[in-house]
mmCIF file of C-alpha atoms in Angstrom:
data_model
loop_
_atom_site.group_PDB
_atom_site.id
_atom_site.type_symbol
_atom_site.label_atom_id
_atom_site.label_comp_id
_atom_site.label_asym_id
_atom_site.label_seq_id
_atom_site.Cartn_x
_atom_site.Cartn_y
_atom_site.Cartn_z
ATOM 1 C CA MET A 1 -25.304 -15.435 0.759
ATOM 2 C CA ALA A 2 -27.295 -14.416 -2.284
ATOM 3 C CA GLY A 3 -25.930 -13.767 -5.623
ATOM 4 C CA ARG A 4 -23.064 -15.513 -5.375
ATOM 5 C CA THR A 5 -22.331 -17.030 -8.122
ATOM 6 C CA PRO A 6 -21.499 -20.947 -7.364
ATOM 7 C CA ILE A 7 -18.132 -21.974 -8.961
ATOM 8 C CA GLN A 8 -18.313 -25.062 -11.319
ATOM 9 C CA THR A 9 -15.557 -27.893 -10.720
ATOM 10 C CA ILE A 10 -13.577 -29.275 -12.309
ATOM 11 C CA ASN A 11 -10.760 -32.767 -12.420
ATOM 12 C CA SER A 12 -8.307 -32.041 -14.548
ATOM 13 C CA ALA A 13 -8.488 -28.710 -16.033
ATOM 14 C CA LEU A 14 -5.245 -27.356 -17.941
ATOM 15 C CA ILE A 15 -2.745 -24.846 -17.479
ATOM 16 C CA ALA A 16 -1.596 -22.321 -19.890
ATOM 17 C CA MET A 17 0.900 -20.615 -20.396
ATOM 18 C CA ILE A 18 3.045 -16.830 -22.129
ATOM 19 C CA ALA A 19 5.958 -17.219 -21.294
ATOM 20 C CA ASP A 20 9.601 -17.842 -23.035
ATOM 21 C CA GLU A 21 11.502 -20.218 -23.758
ATOM 22 C CA ASP A 22 12.810 -22.052 -21.637
ATOM 23 C CA THR A 23 10.599 -21.163 -18.834
ATOM 24 C CA VAL A 24 7.996 -23.333 -21.353
ATOM 25 C CA THR A 25 10.263 -25.997 -21.480
ATOM 26 C CA GLY A 26 10.722 -25.646 -17.627
ATOM 27 C CA PHE A 27 6.655 -26.662 -17.106
ATOM 28 C CA LEU A 28 6.876 -28.022 -19.874
ATOM 29 C CA LEU A 29 8.528 -30.995 -18.026
ATOM 30 C CA ALA A 30 6.812 -31.465 -15.235
ATOM 31 C CA GLY A 31 4.298 -32.817 -17.448
ATOM 32 C CA VAL A 32 1.520 -29.631 -18.107
ATOM 33 C CA GLY A 33 2.175 -29.725 -21.648
ATOM 34 C CA ASN A 34 -1.709 -30.398 -23.279
ATOM 35 C CA VAL A 35 -2.302 -30.644 -27.112
ATOM 36 C CA ASP A 36 -5.248 -31.328 -28.515
ATOM 37 C CA LEU A 37 -7.121 -32.807 -31.219
ATOM 38 C CA ARG A 38 -7.784 -28.884 -33.113
ATOM 39 C CA ARG A 39 -3.469 -28.794 -32.250
ATOM 40 C CA LYS A 40 -4.415 -26.195 -29.917
ATOM 41 C CA THR A 41 -2.082 -25.797 -26.791
ATOM 42 C CA ASN A 42 -2.150 -24.348 -23.873
ATOM 43 C CA PHE A 43 1.132 -22.867 -24.624
ATOM 44 C CA VAL A 44 2.855 -20.192 -25.749
ATOM 45 C CA ILE A 45 6.431 -19.350 -26.806
ATOM 46 C CA VAL A 46 7.294 -15.656 -26.595
ATOM 47 C CA ASP A 47 10.554 -14.592 -28.465
ATOM 48 C CA ASN A 48 11.883 -11.241 -29.538
ATOM 49 C CA LYS A 49 9.433 -11.455 -32.552
ATOM 50 C CA THR A 50 6.199 -13.086 -31.015
ATOM 51 C CA THR A 51 3.812 -9.970 -31.572
ATOM 52 C CA VAL A 52 1.835 -8.102 -28.570
ATOM 53 C CA LYS A 53 -1.657 -8.757 -31.133
ATOM 54 C CA ALA A 54 -0.106 -11.899 -30.702
ATOM 55 C CA ILE A 55 -0.318 -12.393 -27.165
ATOM 56 C CA GLU A 56 -3.815 -10.792 -26.939
ATOM 57 C CA ASP A 57 -4.494 -13.455 -28.880
ATOM 58 C CA ALA A 58 -3.668 -15.708 -27.372
ATOM 59 C CA PHE A 59 -3.881 -14.094 -23.560
ATOM 60 C CA LYS A 60 -8.121 -13.783 -25.042
ATOM 61 C CA GLU A 61 -8.282 -17.017 -26.163
ATOM 62 C CA PHE A 62 -7.381 -18.765 -22.374
ATOM 63 C CA THR A 63 -9.072 -17.030 -20.397
ATOM 64 C CA ALA A 64 -11.835 -17.622 -22.800
ATOM 65 C CA ARG A 65 -11.695 -21.671 -22.462
ATOM 66 C CA GLU A 66 -13.420 -23.891 -19.825
ATOM 67 C CA ASP A 67 -10.607 -25.894 -19.598
ATOM 68 C CA ILE A 68 -7.951 -24.024 -17.612
ATOM 69 C CA ALA A 69 -7.906 -23.434 -14.219
ATOM 70 C CA ILE A 70 -4.376 -21.102 -14.313
ATOM 71 C CA VAL A 71 -2.641 -18.243 -16.588
ATOM 72 C CA LEU A 72 1.279 -17.876 -16.126
ATOM 73 C CA ILE A 73 2.097 -15.216 -17.767
ATOM 74 C CA SER A 74 5.914 -13.904 -17.298
ATOM 75 C CA GLN A 75 5.598 -10.204 -15.480
ATOM 76 C CA TYR A 76 7.792 -8.335 -19.075
ATOM 77 C CA VAL A 77 4.812 -9.908 -20.696
ATOM 78 C CA ALA A 78 2.058 -8.532 -19.356
ATOM 79 C CA ASN A 79 3.223 -5.060 -18.889
ATOM 80 C CA MET A 80 3.670 -5.392 -22.379
ATOM 81 C CA ILE A 81 -0.872 -6.518 -22.146
ATOM 82 C CA ARG A 82 -1.031 -4.548 -19.186
ATOM 83 C CA PHE A 83 -4.584 -3.113 -19.359
ATOM 84 C CA LEU A 84 -6.458 -6.491 -20.834
ATOM 85 C CA VAL A 85 -4.287 -7.568 -18.122
ATOM 86 C CA ASP A 86 -5.898 -5.082 -15.008
ATOM 87 C CA SER A 87 -9.627 -5.359 -16.840
ATOM 88 C CA TYR A 88 -9.634 -8.882 -15.915
ATOM 89 C CA ASN A 89 -11.452 -9.837 -13.152
ATOM 90 C CA LYS A 90 -12.519 -13.576 -13.334
ATOM 91 C CA PRO A 91 -11.623 -16.082 -10.821
ATOM 92 C CA VAL A 92 -11.105 -19.003 -12.741
ATOM 93 C CA PRO A 93 -8.511 -19.321 -14.467
ATOM 94 C CA ALA A 94 -6.569 -17.612 -11.708
ATOM 95 C CA ILE A 95 -4.445 -15.120 -14.256
ATOM 96 C CA LEU A 96 -0.063 -15.796 -12.319
ATOM 97 C CA GLU A 97 2.412 -13.683 -13.113
ATOM 98 C CA ILE A 98 5.609 -15.361 -12.766
ATOM 99 C CA PRO A 99 9.676 -13.019 -13.217
ATOM 100 C CA SER A 100 11.350 -14.153 -15.670
ATOM 101 C CA LYS A 101 15.251 -14.992 -16.501
ATOM 102 C CA GLU A 102 16.132 -10.903 -17.417
ATOM 103 C CA HIS A 103 13.323 -9.398 -16.303
ATOM 104 C CA PRO A 104 12.421 -10.370 -11.926
ATOM 105 C CA TYR A 105 9.010 -9.785 -10.165
ATOM 106 C CA ASP A 106 8.736 -6.048 -9.399
ATOM 107 C CA PRO A 107 5.216 -5.928 -6.840
ATOM 108 C CA ALA A 108 4.790 -2.726 -8.380
ATOM 109 C CA HIS A 109 3.930 -3.695 -11.617
ATOM 110 C CA ASP A 110 1.779 -7.070 -10.354
ATOM 111 C CA SER A 111 -2.487 -6.895 -11.238
ATOM 112 C CA VAL A 112 -3.843 -7.980 -8.359
ATOM 113 C CA LEU A 113 -0.644 -6.643 -5.749
ATOM 114 C CA SER A 114 -1.256 -3.577 -7.176
ATOM 115 C CA ARG A 115 -6.234 -3.861 -6.882
ATOM 116 C CA VAL A 116 -5.145 -4.105 -2.888
ATOM 117 C CA SER A 117 -2.218 -1.572 -2.873
ATOM 118 C CA TYR A 118 -4.184 1.030 -1.884
ATOM 119 C CA LEU A 119 -5.343 0.595 1.108
ATOM 120 C CA PHE A 120 -1.535 0.722 1.889
ATOM 121 C CA SER A 121 -1.225 4.381 0.511
ATOM 122 C CA ALA A 122 -3.037 7.704 -0.436
ATOM 123 C CA GLU A 123 -3.233 6.944 -4.060
ATOM 124 C CA SER A 124 -2.961 4.136 -5.942
ATOM 125 C CA VAL A 125 0.187 2.058 -7.802
ATOM 126 C CA ALA A 126 -2.155 2.471 -11.013
ATOM 127 C CA SER A 127 -1.675 6.703 -11.163
ATOM 128 C CA ASP A 128 1.896 6.403 -10.201
ATOM 129 C CA ARG A 129 2.492 4.042 -13.102
ATOM 130 C CA ARG A 130 0.844 6.579 -15.675
ATOM 131 C CA MET B 1 -28.873 28.200 68.052
ATOM 132 C CA PRO B 2 -32.222 29.816 65.285
ATOM 133 C CA GLU B 3 -30.170 30.316 63.139
ATOM 134 C CA MET B 4 -29.107 26.915 62.785
ATOM 135 C CA ASP B 5 -32.740 25.640 62.368
ATOM 136 C CA GLN B 6 -33.279 28.274 59.517
ATOM 137 C CA ILE B 7 -30.065 26.271 58.043
ATOM 138 C CA VAL B 8 -32.619 24.162 55.533
ATOM 139 C CA PRO B 9 -30.977 21.348 53.328
ATOM 140 C CA VAL B 10 -30.847 21.704 50.250
ATOM 141 C CA PRO B 11 -33.499 19.171 48.580
ATOM 142 C CA ARG B 12 -32.387 16.605 46.170
ATOM 143 C CA GLU B 13 -35.146 16.424 44.061
ATOM 144 C CA ASP B 14 -32.352 18.077 41.315
ATOM 145 C CA GLU B 15 -29.455 15.606 42.364
ATOM 146 C CA ASP B 16 -32.540 12.202 41.754
ATOM 147 C CA GLU B 17 -32.280 13.896 38.414
ATOM 148 C CA ASP B 18 -29.055 15.048 38.122
ATOM 149 C CA ASP B 19 -27.872 11.367 39.247
ATOM 150 C CA GLY B 20 -30.788 9.297 36.581
ATOM 151 C CA ALA B 21 -29.747 11.535 33.700
ATOM 152 C CA GLU B 22 -26.232 11.030 34.247
ATOM 153 C CA GLU B 23 -26.969 7.099 34.343
ATOM 154 C CA GLU B 24 -29.301 7.772 31.023
ATOM 155 C CA ALA B 25 -25.985 8.858 30.234
ATOM 156 C CA THR B 26 -23.354 5.924 30.074
ATOM 157 C CA GLU B 27 -26.527 4.271 29.727
ATOM 158 C CA LYS B 28 -26.605 5.427 25.951
ATOM 159 C CA VAL B 29 -22.951 5.508 25.778
ATOM 160 C CA GLY B 30 -22.345 2.035 26.826
ATOM 161 C CA THR B 31 -25.722 1.316 24.274
ATOM 162 C CA GLU B 32 -22.932 3.419 21.502
ATOM 163 C CA CYS B 33 -20.141 1.659 22.400
ATOM 164 C CA LYS B 34 -21.221 -2.146 22.593
ATOM 165 C CA PRO B 35 -22.061 -2.197 19.030
ATOM 166 C CA GLY B 36 -18.852 0.059 17.440
ATOM 167 C CA ALA B 37 -17.001 -1.841 19.454
ATOM 168 C CA ASP B 38 -18.358 -5.454 18.281
ATOM 169 C CA SER B 39 -17.734 -3.732 14.593
ATOM 170 C CA GLU B 40 -14.562 -2.242 15.103
ATOM 171 C CA GLU B 41 -13.893 -6.063 16.194
ATOM 172 C CA GLY B 42 -14.907 -7.184 13.204
ATOM 173 C CA GLU B 43 -13.309 -4.981 10.335
ATOM 174 C CA ASP B 44 -9.515 -5.117 12.439
ATOM 175 C CA GLU B 45 -10.745 -8.910 11.795
ATOM 176 C CA LYS B 46 -10.732 -9.045 9.015
ATOM 177 C CA VAL B 47 -8.254 -6.280 7.917
ATOM 178 C CA LEU B 48 -5.595 -9.499 9.430
ATOM 179 C CA LYS B 49 -6.949 -11.594 8.148
ATOM 180 C CA PHE B 50 -6.497 -9.240 4.032
ATOM 181 C CA LEU B 51 -3.402 -8.392 5.516
ATOM 182 C CA ASP B 52 -1.761 -12.416 6.372
ATOM 183 C CA SER B 53 -3.114 -13.605 3.265
ATOM 184 C CA PHE B 54 -1.040 -10.691 1.384
ATOM 185 C CA ASP B 55 1.906 -11.761 3.755
ATOM 186 C CA ALA B 56 1.669 -15.198 2.473
ATOM 187 C CA TYR B 57 1.367 -14.095 -1.630
ATOM 188 C CA LEU B 58 4.356 -12.416 -1.198
ATOM 189 C CA VAL B 59 5.865 -15.431 0.957
ATOM 190 C CA LEU B 60 5.189 -17.417 -1.879
ATOM 191 C CA ILE B 61 6.668 -15.662 -4.505
ATOM 192 C CA ASP B 62 9.582 -15.048 -3.456
ATOM 193 C CA SER B 63 9.585 -19.035 -2.826
ATOM 194 C CA LEU B 64 8.281 -19.590 -6.608
ATOM 195 C CA SER B 65 11.461 -16.803 -8.104
ATOM 196 C CA SER B 66 13.882 -18.899 -5.997
ATOM 197 C CA ALA B 67 12.728 -21.913 -7.685
ATOM 198 C CA LEU B 68 12.576 -20.008 -11.409
ATOM 199 C CA ARG B 69 15.070 -19.779 -10.939
ATOM 200 C CA GLN B 70 17.306 -23.026 -9.719
ATOM 201 C CA GLY B 71 14.591 -24.365 -12.467
ATOM 202 C CA TRP B 72 17.206 -22.434 -15.246
ATOM 203 C CA LEU B 73 19.893 -22.276 -14.247
ATOM 204 C CA GLU B 74 20.075 -26.281 -13.811
ATOM 205 C CA LEU B 75 18.030 -26.189 -17.791
ATOM 206 C CA ALA B 76 20.856 -23.432 -18.394
ATOM 207 C CA CYS B 77 23.465 -27.113 -17.483
ATOM 208 C CA ALA B 78 21.820 -29.647 -19.105
ATOM 209 C CA ARG B 79 21.967 -27.500 -22.601
ATOM 210 C CA HIS B 80 25.498 -26.403 -21.551
ATOM 211 C CA SER B 81 25.851 -31.061 -21.940
ATOM 212 C CA MET B 82 23.898 -31.685 -24.544
ATOM 213 C CA GLY B 83 24.302 -29.480 -26.675
ATOM 214 C CA SER B 84 22.170 -26.503 -27.622
ATOM 215 C CA SER B 85 20.393 -27.838 -30.114
ATOM 216 C CA ARG B 86 18.592 -30.557 -27.320
ATOM 217 C CA ILE B 87 16.388 -28.596 -25.776
ATOM 218 C CA SER B 88 15.260 -26.263 -27.369
ATOM 219 C CA SER B 89 11.330 -25.375 -28.687
ATOM 220 C CA ALA B 90 11.393 -26.561 -32.054
ATOM 221 C CA LEU B 91 12.050 -29.899 -30.354
ATOM 222 C CA PHE B 92 8.010 -29.147 -29.087
ATOM 223 C CA ASP B 93 6.005 -31.983 -31.306
ATOM 224 C CA HIS B 94 1.995 -30.289 -31.890
ATOM 225 C CA LYS B 95 1.183 -34.574 -31.189
ATOM 226 C CA VAL B 96 -1.474 -34.324 -29.666
ATOM 227 C CA ARG B 97 -1.453 -35.430 -25.844
ATOM 228 C CA SER B 98 -2.419 -34.660 -22.442
ATOM 229 C CA ALA B 99 -1.242 -33.493 -19.067
ATOM 230 C CA ALA B 100 -0.264 -35.557 -16.973
ATOM 231 C CA THR B 101 -0.324 -32.290 -14.686
ATOM 232 C CA THR B 102 -3.911 -31.509 -14.068
ATOM 233 C CA LEU B 103 -5.201 -29.205 -11.346
ATOM 234 C CA LYS B 104 -8.798 -29.859 -9.462
ATOM 235 C CA VAL B 105 -10.821 -26.451 -9.332
ATOM 236 C CA THR B 106 -13.238 -26.432 -6.473
ATOM 237 C CA ASP B 107 -15.426 -23.848 -4.588
ATOM 238 C CA SER B 108 -14.467 -22.653 -1.479
ATOM 239 C CA LEU B 109 -16.662 -23.830 1.613
ATOM 240 C CA ASP B 110 -17.641 -20.882 3.188
ATOM 241 C CA SER B 111 -20.923 -19.866 2.293
ATOM 242 C CA SER B 112 -20.742 -16.561 3.549
ATOM 243 C CA LEU B 113 -17.723 -14.862 1.017
ATOM 244 C CA SER B 114 -19.744 -12.971 -1.351
ATOM 245 C CA GLU B 115 -17.511 -12.861 -3.827
ATOM 246 C CA PRO B 116 -16.408 -16.519 -5.405
ATOM 247 C CA ASN B 117 -13.645 -18.388 -4.107
ATOM 248 C CA PRO B 118 -11.775 -21.278 -5.550
ATOM 249 C CA HIS B 119 -9.493 -23.808 -4.568
ATOM 250 C CA PHE B 120 -7.314 -25.423 -7.157
ATOM 251 C CA THR B 121 -6.190 -28.430 -6.149
ATOM 252 C CA LEU B 122 -2.305 -29.707 -8.336
ATOM 253 C CA SER B 123 -2.539 -33.056 -9.448
ATOM 254 C CA LYS B 124 0.552 -34.592 -10.154
ATOM 255 C CA TRP B 125 1.550 -37.154 -12.837
ATOM 256 C CA GLY B 126 -2.270 -38.164 -13.260
ATOM 257 C CA THR B 127 -1.629 -39.127 -9.220
ATOM 258 C CA GLN B 128 -2.385 -36.584 -6.112
ATOM 259 C CA GLU B 129 0.267 -34.579 -5.032
ATOM 260 C CA ASP B 130 -0.347 -34.386 -1.428
ATOM 261 C CA ARG B 131 0.435 -38.378 -0.580
ATOM 262 C CA CYS B 132 1.793 -40.193 -2.855
ATOM 263 C CA SER B 133 4.442 -37.402 -4.659
ATOM 264 C CA SER B 134 6.228 -38.150 -0.533
ATOM 265 C CA GLU B 135 5.423 -41.712 -0.381
ATOM 266 C CA GLU B 136 7.444 -41.845 -3.136
ATOM 267 C CA ILE B 137 9.621 -39.456 -2.582
ATOM 268 C CA GLU B 138 10.007 -41.887 0.984
ATOM 269 C CA LEU B 139 10.656 -45.777 -1.281
ATOM 270 C CA ASP B 140 13.151 -43.293 -3.574
ATOM 271 C CA SER B 141 15.152 -42.329 -0.514
ATOM 272 C CA MET B 142 14.190 -46.620 0.989
ATOM 273 C CA GLN B 143 15.226 -48.258 -2.494
ATOM 274 C CA LYS B 144 18.625 -46.590 -2.506
ATOM 275 C CA LYS B 145 19.425 -46.559 0.830
ATOM 276 C CA SER B 146 19.321 -50.158 -0.205
ATOM 277 C CA ASN B 147 21.581 -51.105 -1.810
ATOM 278 C CA GLN B 148 23.611 -49.527 0.802
ATOM 279 C CA SER B 149 24.301 -51.389 3.097
ATOM 280 C CA GLN B 150 22.275 -54.435 5.684
ATOM 281 C CA LEU B 151 21.201 -51.893 8.554
ATOM 282 C CA ARG B 152 19.891 -49.346 5.807
ATOM 283 C CA HIS B 153 18.517 -51.954 3.741
ATOM 284 C CA ARG B 154 16.913 -53.458 7.590
ATOM 285 C CA ALA B 155 15.787 -50.020 8.162
ATOM 286 C CA ALA B 156 14.500 -49.216 4.353
ATOM 287 C CA SER B 157 12.362 -52.569 5.112
ATOM 288 C CA ASN B 158 11.169 -51.870 9.021
ATOM 289 C CA ILE B 159 10.356 -48.264 7.466
ATOM 290 C CA LEU B 160 8.996 -50.808 4.692
ATOM 291 C CA GLY B 161 6.597 -53.247 6.415
ATOM 292 C CA GLU B 162 5.232 -50.136 8.180
ATOM 293 C CA ARG B 163 4.421 -48.854 5.480
ATOM 294 C CA GLU B 164 2.641 -51.942 4.916
ATOM 295 C CA GLU B 165 0.782 -51.784 8.279
ATOM 296 C CA SER B 166 -0.326 -48.586 7.807
ATOM 297 C CA ASN B 167 -2.017 -48.819 4.684
ATOM 298 C CA SER B 168 -4.770 -51.185 4.569
ATOM 299 C CA SER B 169 -4.604 -51.372 0.965
ATOM 300 C CA GLY B 170 -0.954 -52.258 2.031
ATOM 301 C CA ASN B 171 2.365 -51.678 -0.570
ATOM 302 C CA GLY B 172 1.488 -52.827 -4.217
ATOM 303 C CA PRO B 173 -0.309 -50.392 -5.916
ATOM 304 C CA GLN B 174 1.957 -47.923 -3.865
ATOM 305 C CA LEU B 175 5.101 -49.157 -5.725
ATOM 306 C CA SER B 176 2.465 -48.990 -9.016
ATOM 307 C CA PHE B 177 2.166 -45.355 -8.189
ATOM 308 C CA SER B 178 5.160 -44.843 -8.350
ATOM 309 C CA LYS B 179 6.001 -46.567 -11.291
ATOM 310 C CA ASP B 180 3.231 -45.131 -12.911
ATOM 311 C CA VAL B 181 5.507 -41.174 -11.909
ATOM 312 C CA GLN B 182 8.896 -42.507 -12.986
ATOM 313 C CA LYS B 183 7.014 -43.775 -16.575
ATOM 314 C CA GLU B 184 5.275 -39.806 -16.555
ATOM 315 C CA ARG B 185 8.607 -38.578 -15.364
ATOM 316 C CA ALA B 186 10.243 -40.527 -18.292
ATOM 317 C CA LYS B 187 8.292 -39.445 -20.882
ATOM 318 C CA SER B 188 8.437 -36.095 -20.352
ATOM 319 C CA LEU B 189 12.116 -36.043 -20.600
ATOM 320 C CA ALA B 190 12.451 -38.327 -23.886
ATOM 321 C CA VAL B 191 11.085 -34.701 -25.840
ATOM 322 C CA PHE B 192 14.708 -34.454 -25.601
ATOM 323 C CA GLY B 193 16.010 -37.669 -26.593
ATOM 324 C CA THR B 194 17.174 -40.898 -25.241
ATOM 325 C CA LEU B 195 19.963 -39.981 -22.635
ATOM 326 C CA VAL B 196 19.616 -37.145 -21.160
ATOM 327 C CA SER B 197 21.283 -34.925 -19.144
ATOM 328 C CA PRO B 198 21.650 -35.457 -15.536
ATOM 329 C CA LYS B 199 20.479 -31.811 -14.900
ATOM 330 C CA LEU B 200 18.112 -32.330 -17.061
ATOM 331 C CA ARG B 201 15.494 -34.017 -14.152
ATOM 332 C CA THR B 202 16.562 -32.188 -11.535
ATOM 333 C CA ALA B 203 15.037 -29.558 -14.138
ATOM 334 C CA GLN B 204 12.731 -31.275 -14.242
ATOM 335 C CA SER B 205 12.780 -31.398 -10.174
ATOM 336 C CA SER B 206 12.951 -28.079 -9.531
ATOM 337 C CA PHE B 207 9.360 -27.068 -12.060
ATOM 338 C CA GLU B 208 8.246 -29.150 -10.145
ATOM 339 C CA THR B 209 8.366 -26.854 -7.216
ATOM 340 C CA ALA B 210 7.764 -24.445 -9.085
ATOM 341 C CA LEU B 211 4.108 -25.826 -9.726
ATOM 342 C CA GLU B 212 3.234 -26.321 -5.946
ATOM 343 C CA ARG B 213 4.664 -23.107 -5.625
ATOM 344 C CA ILE B 214 2.090 -22.361 -8.398
ATOM 345 C CA VAL B 215 -0.324 -23.815 -6.803
ATOM 346 C CA GLU B 216 -0.588 -22.074 -3.877
ATOM 347 C CA MET B 217 -0.401 -19.028 -4.616
ATOM 348 C CA ALA B 218 -3.371 -19.896 -7.163
ATOM 349 C CA ASN B 219 -5.146 -20.455 -3.587
ATOM 350 C CA ALA B 220 -3.388 -17.745 -1.283
ATOM 351 C CA ARG B 221 -4.562 -15.353 -4.396
ATOM 352 C CA SER B 222 -8.381 -15.367 -4.775
ATOM 353 C CA ALA B 223 -7.661 -15.803 -0.457
ATOM 354 C CA MET B 224 -6.558 -12.183 -0.185
ATOM 355 C CA LEU B 225 -8.409 -11.256 -3.588
ATOM 356 C CA SER B 226 -11.556 -12.723 -1.669
ATOM 357 C CA ALA B 227 -10.535 -11.169 2.468
ATOM 358 C CA PHE B 228 -9.930 -8.356 0.518
ATOM 359 C CA THR B 229 -14.072 -8.257 -0.414
ATOM 360 C CA GLN B 230 -14.347 -8.034 2.216
ATOM 361 C CA LEU B 231 -12.913 -5.589 3.549
ATOM 362 C CA GLN B 232 -14.068 -3.485 1.213
ATOM 363 C CA LEU B 233 -17.925 -4.016 2.539
ATOM 364 C CA GLU B 234 -17.555 -4.001 6.022
ATOM 365 C CA VAL B 235 -15.164 0.093 5.703
ATOM 366 C CA LYS B 236 -18.831 0.698 3.413
ATOM 367 C CA GLY B 237 -21.142 0.248 5.802
ATOM 368 C CA SER B 238 -19.378 1.571 8.830
ATOM 369 C CA GLU B 239 -18.024 4.915 6.218
ATOM 370 C CA ASP B 240 -22.769 4.796 5.898
ATOM 371 C CA THR B 241 -23.236 4.462 9.481
ATOM 372 C CA THR B 242 -21.704 7.132 9.986
ATOM 373 C CA ARG B 243 -22.814 9.435 7.315
ATOM 374 C CA GLU B 244 -25.895 7.986 8.484
ATOM 375 C CA ASP B 245 -25.440 9.239 12.058
ATOM 376 C CA THR B 246 -24.425 12.880 10.852
ATOM 377 C CA VAL B 247 -27.087 13.399 9.378
#
């Protein structure tokens, strides 16, 4: 259709992670870890010392990189930068919120589900959160 | 009888006109119903498509959660047996290395969509996920079974024979694929030392399963957003037509 921007084909795209240590460790075991020539990694481990600014910077960096196709972010981490995650609307990289060990997945906070859930209720979930 | 003769039948001109008017009205209603019915059917179809993709996304989230829980549990067991210092982020060196598991991103083949709809394909350990992972699992299971008994060995060799017949290139490349995959897996495990707990290996396979769910989730997400956009356009279009009709 007219006006539809086609998506560029990427052959060896990466999966980026912003999550807790165990989740990142597990996915590194699955072979997802990448360190480029500038010693930049495709993962950021979030612990109790990690600042919100650092998480924001990591999110902005991963969503701006062209070699990253999916950004995995623990939902409790996404809640810290909710405004940034909700305002993101590009198709690639896709942002997927995943559960963590201490914080089970809550569909009410998922940015994608909250975007479409207003079809089922008169009020949006975002307004409920506010 | 003179009174009977004076009875004059009512002329049918008015009735004919009424019938004609009624026919025209029914035709008008009929013609109005057809495009309305078509648009309602189209909207229903889009609603169903959206709800299906929404349901698929929720099911995949549940499946991912269980795969992750399994992986975390096995990782905790491995940490318990190997020691917490042997499984920690401090071991992650920043040596230059490229990811063994990557993704292929392509545009959806559906040109009728107004929004971009990416499709993700997982490439585990540098191989095509769909073909090699299933073959590799079969090969591993066949190798295990062949060591146990003659009957099983015969069955494994029969299966191997069938595979050779089915594949034109033969068994060599598949075994080499399997070896390459095992090498890559061993490299990932080697970060935690040469002798690792079996629980760490099972954690690795759990997280591989979680990766597959994640890629499926990404595809379901893009399908859901695409269906949602189409539905929004449909609803907006029908609202505009109703407004025009009222005006």
